[in-house]
Amino acid sequence: MSTTSAGLEFHDVTVAYGRRPVLWNVDLTVPGACLFGIIGPNGAGKSTLLKAALGLVPLAGGEVRILGAPLEQVRSRVGYVPQRESVDWDFPVTVTDVVLMGTYARLGWLRRPGPRERSLAAECLDRVGLADVADRQIGRLSGGQQQRVFLARALAQQADVYFLDEPMAGVDARSQERIFRVLSDLRAEGRLVVIVHHDLRSVAEWFDAVALIDMRLVATGPVAEVLTPENLRRTYAGRLDVLDEIGRAVAEGGRTP
Amino acid sequence: MMEFDSTHLWMHFWAIATAATVSAGCALVGSFLVVRRLSLLGDAISHAVLPGIVLAVLAGGRPGGAGVFLGAVVAALVTVWLTNLLGTHAGLAEDAGAGVAFTTLFAIGVVLVSALASRVDIDPGCVLYGILELVPFDTVPIFGLEVPRALLAAATVLVVLVVAAALCWKELVFTAFDPAAARAAGLPVGLVSAGLLVATSLATVASFEAVGAILVVAMLAVPAAAAELLVRRFHRMLVVAVALGVAGSIVGYLAAWRFNTNAAGMIAVVLGIEYLLAALLAPGDGIVARVVSRESLRWRVACEDRLASLWRAEEGDAAALAPRTLLDRLAQARLVFGGRIVPGAAGGLTDIGREEARVIVRSHRLWEAWLGRHVALPLDHLHPPAEWIEHHLGAEVRGRIAADLEGDEGDPHGRDIPPEGFPSRPADAPTQ
């Protein structure tokens, strides 16, 4: 299992908030170097699956391996772009300040970003098309620009696997195009990009493979094979009430009716 | 209460130095609390440390001594732990949990102080308001100089806080801005957050003797909140917050001396005034700046509307409306004075005025035409939006709209769209 070439593996992963399971027994293997979409309706557990991979929520069961190793061993090779609404954009920092944060973990304690980190940050900003707002306070950016700042910060991490949580939410068409281009370039460089996504229309255009999620893995594989009417119906219309009911019973320590 | 007595200038100096040092430490920690939207945590901790202090004194610690600091830090950590416990296990919301935990601990502290008054040398009033005026009387000799014990404690804490902030700067800022991403990147987010709690309790305990449990909240939150209004970079915010805290302490103490009132109270009042001034005068987002920006826009609109109305009269559509409101009359006077309108009752446009007016009418009709083409809007609904947008179109966007409308000669009402002005024309209608 440790010698596999897969980029990301979930082995029978279950995630619970409190005692209530919200993601059931996900078993999923993502090959390396591709644009991989995690698709599903609201409340399906897409972000939760991402956070489980990043160690931000505890696993109730199962195991996650990234690049064939446990997360702790490869953390420096993993980049994360959280949802834009997860932070306070009035925070008194400039665009460059935020991008430099991507270099912090590599720098380690006590060392400050120097000329090397600054030129890397400038390069990453250029890549996402924000060179001209480098010194602006982040609250004065549009939603699409803010999202690209987050992407630039992840680029500055120089990771091999990127996780993005709803990077296109509230983003204008031009930013969206730009972000997808950068992500495609990352794939071309041999990196794995995993994206939580909600817009089915852009999936076929940009993604290589997807996982359809609705509290459990419905289907996974190349886009053309997975995005069938039957699978979409099972993901979006077939909310499994039985999982909800059992989850509630588990949380309350009781028994289902 | 202080008496105006110049023979005790030395005493006042020590009291001011103590207040300023305490305030600097609080402003430093408070800046982190404010940007993390945790100001109320400072409130909670400043109250919850009381039982820790009382128990430490009871165990033989001296006020301002290491034992008391340890007791306070432990009490602060217990508060936070209790808050989390109430949140995760009793199902209380975080703010309610903090409310329960810190008031209960503070109450235990008050009960202890009252019950053990004979054995603990802590004055209940001092717990609330501090005794800045008495600080200079409890001294320790340092190189032959009698330095107040409270100042020594506050200065030590300040040095520790500054060194810690400098060493952990990256981690503190990343954790404050985006804790989830910081954790994903492998930064010790939990440790950094715990460190901030310890720093908050150190700053609080150092301030306790001088300003008391209630006013220390002002020192933590107010200078930092004011600084956040004034600058856009975090490191500058720290410097400004510390400067505001120190200045407020000095001015507040002197004012209390002059008006013979409680020094800590006066310092907090001065800090509040500083915040008010910052909110009024902040560049860009301040109340004054916003009023100025709004009024200058109204003024520009009045002037431009006046010009456009005269232009339309010349075009022969209708007689120009006479200025009616005070703003209209002022605008008329300004335009006459500025050489845009010919003086006198007839008052037509000058050449410059005609150029500027034409651009405004052009903007108006371009926008009507654009709306008519791209937005489903009845013909009689086109005028009001154009009245508004005409003041905000610049030359470049006008050019793009005109290109988009190529072929259409007139506006939807059948009137000609006047051509763009000559490049040499002095002032374009500015865009905002």
GROMACS .gro file of C-alpha atoms in nm, chain A residues 6 11 25 35 38 52 84 113 164 183 211 249:
model
   12
    6ALA     CA    1  -0.153   0.724  -0.631
   11HIS     CA    2  -0.937   0.395   0.278
   25ASN     CA    3  -1.708   0.480   0.448
   35LEU     CA    4  -0.750   1.793  -1.198
   38ILE     CA    5  -1.524   1.651  -0.565
   52ALA     CA    6  -1.033   1.513   0.659
   84ARG     CA    7  -1.293   3.257   0.079
  113PRO     CA    8   1.092   3.608   0.466
  164LEU     CA    9  -0.904   2.385  -0.310
  183LEU     CA   10  -0.463   2.485  -1.211
  211ALA     CA   11  -1.591   1.184  -0.735
  249ALA     CA   12  -2.961   0.776   1.622
   0.00000   0.00000   0.00000
